[in-house]
C-alpha cells in the first residue's frame, strides 16, 4: 500500500473487505463505500486548502441574484425577465414626475402599453416617445420594446340598460 492509500484507509471498509474475502463473496469492497474525496480547491496553495480564509474563494457563497440570473439564462427566461424589468422600473425610465402621472400597463410582442392620468400627459408622452424608447433600450437592452402605445384615461360609458340610443354621447372631454 502506498502512503496516500494508508492515509485514507477506512477501518469499516477494511473490515468489510476482510469479511468479503473470508466469505468468498464476489462484491467489490471499493464500490460499496467510496474513498473520501480529496480537496480539489485550486485557488489557494496546498498548505491552505482546508479553509478559504479572508480572500475570495471558489467555496464562497454566491449572491442569490447571480444564481437566479444563471438559472434564467439556462431556462430561457431572460427575455421575460427583461420585460418585467421594464414594467417594474417604470419610474426610473421616465422619471419621478412622469411616473406619478403615467403607468406601464402591459408589454406584449414588443409593444408597451402606457396609461396616463389625462390627455395632456398622453400628448406629452407621445412627444417623448423616441427618448423613452432609447432609455428603455439602455436599461434592458435593444428590441425588448419596439413600439409604445400611449393611451389617455378611459372615459366612462354612457350606455346603460337594454334600451340605449346610438350616438356620440355627451360632448365633453375627460382629463
Short mmCIF file of N, CA, C and O in Angstrom, two decimals, residues 57-114:
data_model
loop_
_atom_site.label_atom_id
_atom_site.label_comp_id
_atom_site.label_asym_id
_atom_site.label_seq_id
_atom_site.Cartn_x
_atom_site.Cartn_y
_atom_site.Cartn_z
N UNK A 57 -12.89 32.94 -2.53
CA UNK A 57 -12.65 31.53 -2.75
C UNK A 57 -13.74 30.94 -3.63
O UNK A 57 -14.83 31.50 -3.74
N UNK A 58 -13.45 29.82 -4.23
CA UNK A 58 -14.42 29.10 -5.04
C UNK A 58 -15.57 28.63 -4.16
O UNK A 58 -16.71 28.53 -4.60
N UNK A 59 -15.26 28.36 -2.89
CA UNK A 59 -16.26 27.81 -1.97
C UNK A 59 -17.14 28.88 -1.34
O UNK A 59 -18.07 28.55 -0.60
N UNK A 60 -16.88 30.15 -1.60
CA UNK A 60 -17.69 31.22 -1.01
C UNK A 60 -19.13 31.14 -1.53
O UNK A 60 -19.36 30.74 -2.67
N UNK A 61 -20.10 31.51 -0.70
CA UNK A 61 -21.49 31.50 -1.17
C UNK A 61 -21.69 32.53 -2.28
O UNK A 61 -21.06 33.58 -2.29
N UNK A 62 -22.54 32.20 -3.18
CA UNK A 62 -22.83 33.07 -4.32
C UNK A 62 -24.04 33.94 -4.01
O UNK A 62 -24.96 33.51 -3.33
N UNK A 63 -24.07 35.17 -4.53
CA UNK A 63 -25.26 36.02 -4.33
C UNK A 63 -26.48 35.39 -5.00
O UNK A 63 -26.38 34.78 -6.06
N UNK A 64 -27.63 35.55 -4.37
CA UNK A 64 -28.86 34.95 -4.88
C UNK A 64 -29.20 35.49 -6.26
O UNK A 64 -29.65 34.75 -7.13
N UNK A 65 -28.95 36.76 -6.47
CA UNK A 65 -29.25 37.37 -7.77
C UNK A 65 -28.48 36.71 -8.91
O UNK A 65 -29.03 36.48 -9.98
N UNK A 66 -27.21 36.40 -8.67
CA UNK A 66 -26.43 35.76 -9.74
C UNK A 66 -26.88 34.33 -9.97
O UNK A 66 -26.87 33.85 -11.11
N UNK A 67 -27.31 33.65 -8.92
CA UNK A 67 -27.80 32.28 -9.07
C UNK A 67 -29.08 32.28 -9.90
O UNK A 67 -29.23 31.50 -10.85
N UNK A 68 -30.02 33.20 -9.58
CA UNK A 68 -31.26 33.26 -10.34
C UNK A 68 -31.02 33.75 -11.76
O UNK A 68 -31.71 33.34 -12.69
N UNK A 69 -30.06 34.64 -11.94
CA UNK A 69 -29.72 35.11 -13.28
C UNK A 69 -29.20 33.97 -14.16
O UNK A 69 -29.60 33.83 -15.32
N UNK A 70 -28.32 33.14 -13.59
CA UNK A 70 -27.82 31.98 -14.34
C UNK A 70 -28.94 30.99 -14.64
O UNK A 70 -29.00 30.43 -15.74
N UNK A 71 -29.81 30.78 -13.68
CA UNK A 71 -30.94 29.87 -13.89
C UNK A 71 -31.86 30.39 -15.00
O UNK A 71 -32.31 29.62 -15.85
N UNK A 72 -32.12 31.69 -15.00
CA UNK A 72 -32.98 32.28 -16.03
C UNK A 72 -32.37 32.12 -17.41
O UNK A 72 -33.07 31.84 -18.39
N UNK A 73 -31.06 32.29 -17.52
CA UNK A 73 -30.39 32.11 -18.82
C UNK A 73 -30.49 30.67 -19.29
O UNK A 73 -30.75 30.41 -20.46
N UNK A 74 -30.26 29.72 -18.36
CA UNK A 74 -30.31 28.30 -18.75
C UNK A 74 -31.72 27.88 -19.15
O UNK A 74 -31.89 27.06 -20.04
N UNK A 75 -32.74 28.41 -18.48
CA UNK A 75 -34.11 28.00 -18.75
C UNK A 75 -34.77 28.81 -19.87
O UNK A 75 -35.88 28.50 -20.27
N UNK A 76 -34.10 29.86 -20.34
CA UNK A 76 -34.66 30.68 -21.41
C UNK A 76 -35.67 31.70 -20.92
O UNK A 76 -36.53 32.14 -21.67
N UNK A 77 -35.55 32.12 -19.66
CA UNK A 77 -36.48 33.09 -19.09
C UNK A 77 -35.96 34.51 -19.18
O UNK A 77 -36.63 35.45 -18.74
N UNK A 78 -34.78 34.72 -19.72
CA UNK A 78 -34.14 36.03 -19.69
C UNK A 78 -34.98 37.09 -20.39
O UNK A 78 -35.10 38.22 -19.91
N UNK A 79 -35.59 36.75 -21.53
CA UNK A 79 -36.40 37.74 -22.26
C UNK A 79 -37.61 38.17 -21.43
O UNK A 79 -37.95 39.36 -21.38
N UNK A 80 -38.26 37.20 -20.77
CA UNK A 80 -39.41 37.55 -19.93
C UNK A 80 -39.00 38.40 -18.73
O UNK A 80 -39.74 39.28 -18.31
N UNK A 81 -37.83 38.14 -18.20
CA UNK A 81 -37.35 38.94 -17.07
C UNK A 81 -37.05 40.37 -17.51
O UNK A 81 -37.28 41.31 -16.75
N UNK A 82 -36.54 40.54 -18.73
CA UNK A 82 -36.28 41.88 -19.24
C UNK A 82 -37.59 42.64 -19.40
O UNK A 82 -37.66 43.83 -19.11
N UNK A 83 -38.63 41.96 -19.86
CA UNK A 83 -39.94 42.60 -19.97
C UNK A 83 -40.45 43.03 -18.61
O UNK A 83 -41.01 44.11 -18.44
N UNK A 84 -40.26 42.18 -17.62
CA UNK A 84 -40.67 42.51 -16.26
C UNK A 84 -39.90 43.70 -15.71
O UNK A 84 -40.45 44.50 -14.95
N UNK A 85 -38.63 43.83 -16.09
CA UNK A 85 -37.84 44.97 -15.63
C UNK A 85 -38.41 46.28 -16.17
O UNK A 85 -38.37 47.30 -15.50
N UNK A 86 -38.90 46.26 -17.41
CA UNK A 86 -39.48 47.49 -17.98
C UNK A 86 -40.68 47.93 -17.15
O UNK A 86 -40.81 49.10 -16.79
N UNK A 87 -41.54 46.97 -16.83
CA UNK A 87 -42.75 47.31 -16.08
C UNK A 87 -42.43 47.69 -14.63
O UNK A 87 -43.03 48.61 -14.08
N UNK A 88 -41.50 46.99 -14.01
CA UNK A 88 -41.22 47.26 -12.60
C UNK A 88 -40.34 48.49 -12.39
O UNK A 88 -40.40 49.11 -11.33
N UNK A 89 -39.52 48.85 -13.35
CA UNK A 89 -38.63 50.01 -13.21
C UNK A 89 -39.14 51.20 -14.03
O UNK A 89 -38.35 52.02 -14.50
N UNK A 90 -40.43 51.31 -14.19
CA UNK A 90 -41.01 52.37 -15.00
C UNK A 90 -40.61 53.75 -14.47
O UNK A 90 -40.31 54.66 -15.24
N UNK A 91 -40.58 53.92 -13.16
CA UNK A 91 -40.25 55.24 -12.60
C UNK A 91 -38.81 55.63 -12.91
O UNK A 91 -38.52 56.81 -13.11
N UNK A 92 -37.89 54.68 -12.99
CA UNK A 92 -36.51 55.03 -13.33
C UNK A 92 -36.36 55.30 -14.82
O UNK A 92 -35.43 55.99 -15.23
N UNK A 93 -37.24 54.78 -15.64
CA UNK A 93 -37.18 55.02 -17.09
C UNK A 93 -37.67 56.43 -17.40
O UNK A 93 -37.02 57.19 -18.11
N UNK A 94 -38.84 56.80 -16.87
CA UNK A 94 -39.45 58.09 -17.24
C UNK A 94 -39.18 59.20 -16.24
O UNK A 94 -39.43 60.36 -16.54
N UNK A 95 -38.72 58.88 -15.07
CA UNK A 95 -38.51 59.90 -14.04
C UNK A 95 -39.69 59.93 -13.09
O UNK A 95 -40.78 59.46 -13.40
N UNK A 96 -39.47 60.52 -11.94
CA UNK A 96 -40.47 60.51 -10.88
C UNK A 96 -41.72 61.32 -11.25
O UNK A 96 -42.84 60.92 -10.94
N UNK A 97 -41.53 62.46 -11.92
CA UNK A 97 -42.67 63.32 -12.25
C UNK A 97 -43.62 62.61 -13.23
O UNK A 97 -44.83 62.59 -13.03
N UNK A 98 -43.07 62.04 -14.29
CA UNK A 98 -43.91 61.33 -15.25
C UNK A 98 -44.47 60.04 -14.67
O UNK A 98 -45.59 59.65 -14.99
N UNK A 99 -43.71 59.38 -13.83
CA UNK A 99 -44.19 58.13 -13.24
C UNK A 99 -45.39 58.37 -12.33
O UNK A 99 -46.24 57.49 -12.18
N UNK A 100 -45.48 59.57 -11.75
CA UNK A 100 -46.63 59.89 -10.91
C UNK A 100 -47.90 60.06 -11.75
O UNK A 100 -49.01 59.86 -11.24
N UNK A 101 -47.76 60.40 -13.01
CA UNK A 101 -48.91 60.65 -13.88
C UNK A 101 -49.16 59.54 -14.90
O UNK A 101 -50.18 59.55 -15.58
N UNK A 102 -48.23 58.60 -15.03
CA UNK A 102 -48.36 57.53 -16.02
C UNK A 102 -48.03 56.19 -15.38
O UNK A 102 -47.41 56.13 -14.32
N UNK A 103 -48.44 55.12 -16.06
CA UNK A 103 -48.03 53.78 -15.61
C UNK A 103 -47.98 52.85 -16.80
O UNK A 103 -48.81 52.93 -17.72
N UNK A 104 -46.98 51.98 -16.80
CA UNK A 104 -46.85 50.98 -17.85
C UNK A 104 -47.80 49.84 -17.51
O UNK A 104 -47.74 49.27 -16.42
N UNK A 105 -48.69 49.52 -18.42
CA UNK A 105 -49.74 48.53 -18.15
C UNK A 105 -49.32 47.13 -18.60
O UNK A 105 -49.41 46.18 -17.84
N UNK A 106 -48.86 47.01 -19.84
CA UNK A 106 -48.50 45.68 -20.35
C UNK A 106 -47.43 45.79 -21.42
O UNK A 106 -47.21 46.85 -21.99
N UNK A 107 -46.78 44.66 -21.68
CA UNK A 107 -45.77 44.57 -22.71
C UNK A 107 -45.97 43.25 -23.43
O UNK A 107 -45.73 42.18 -22.88
N UNK A 108 -46.46 43.33 -24.67
CA UNK A 108 -46.71 42.12 -25.47
C UNK A 108 -46.12 42.31 -26.86
O UNK A 108 -46.39 43.31 -27.51
N UNK A 109 -45.36 41.35 -27.30
CA UNK A 109 -44.78 41.34 -28.65
C UNK A 109 -44.03 42.62 -28.97
O UNK A 109 -44.14 43.17 -30.07
N UNK A 110 -43.29 43.15 -28.01
CA UNK A 110 -42.50 44.35 -28.23
C UNK A 110 -43.30 45.64 -28.19
O UNK A 110 -42.78 46.71 -28.51
N UNK A 111 -44.57 45.57 -27.83
CA UNK A 111 -45.43 46.74 -27.78
C UNK A 111 -45.78 47.06 -26.33
O UNK A 111 -46.45 46.27 -25.67
N UNK A 112 -45.33 48.20 -25.85
CA UNK A 112 -45.56 48.62 -24.47
C UNK A 112 -46.78 49.52 -24.42
O UNK A 112 -46.86 50.52 -25.14
N UNK A 113 -47.75 49.16 -23.59
CA UNK A 113 -48.95 49.97 -23.41
C UNK A 113 -48.80 50.80 -22.15
O UNK A 113 -48.51 50.28 -21.07
N UNK A 114 -49.00 52.11 -22.31
CA UNK A 114 -48.85 53.06 -21.20
C UNK A 114 -50.17 53.81 -21.04
O UNK A 114 -50.73 54.31 -22.01
#
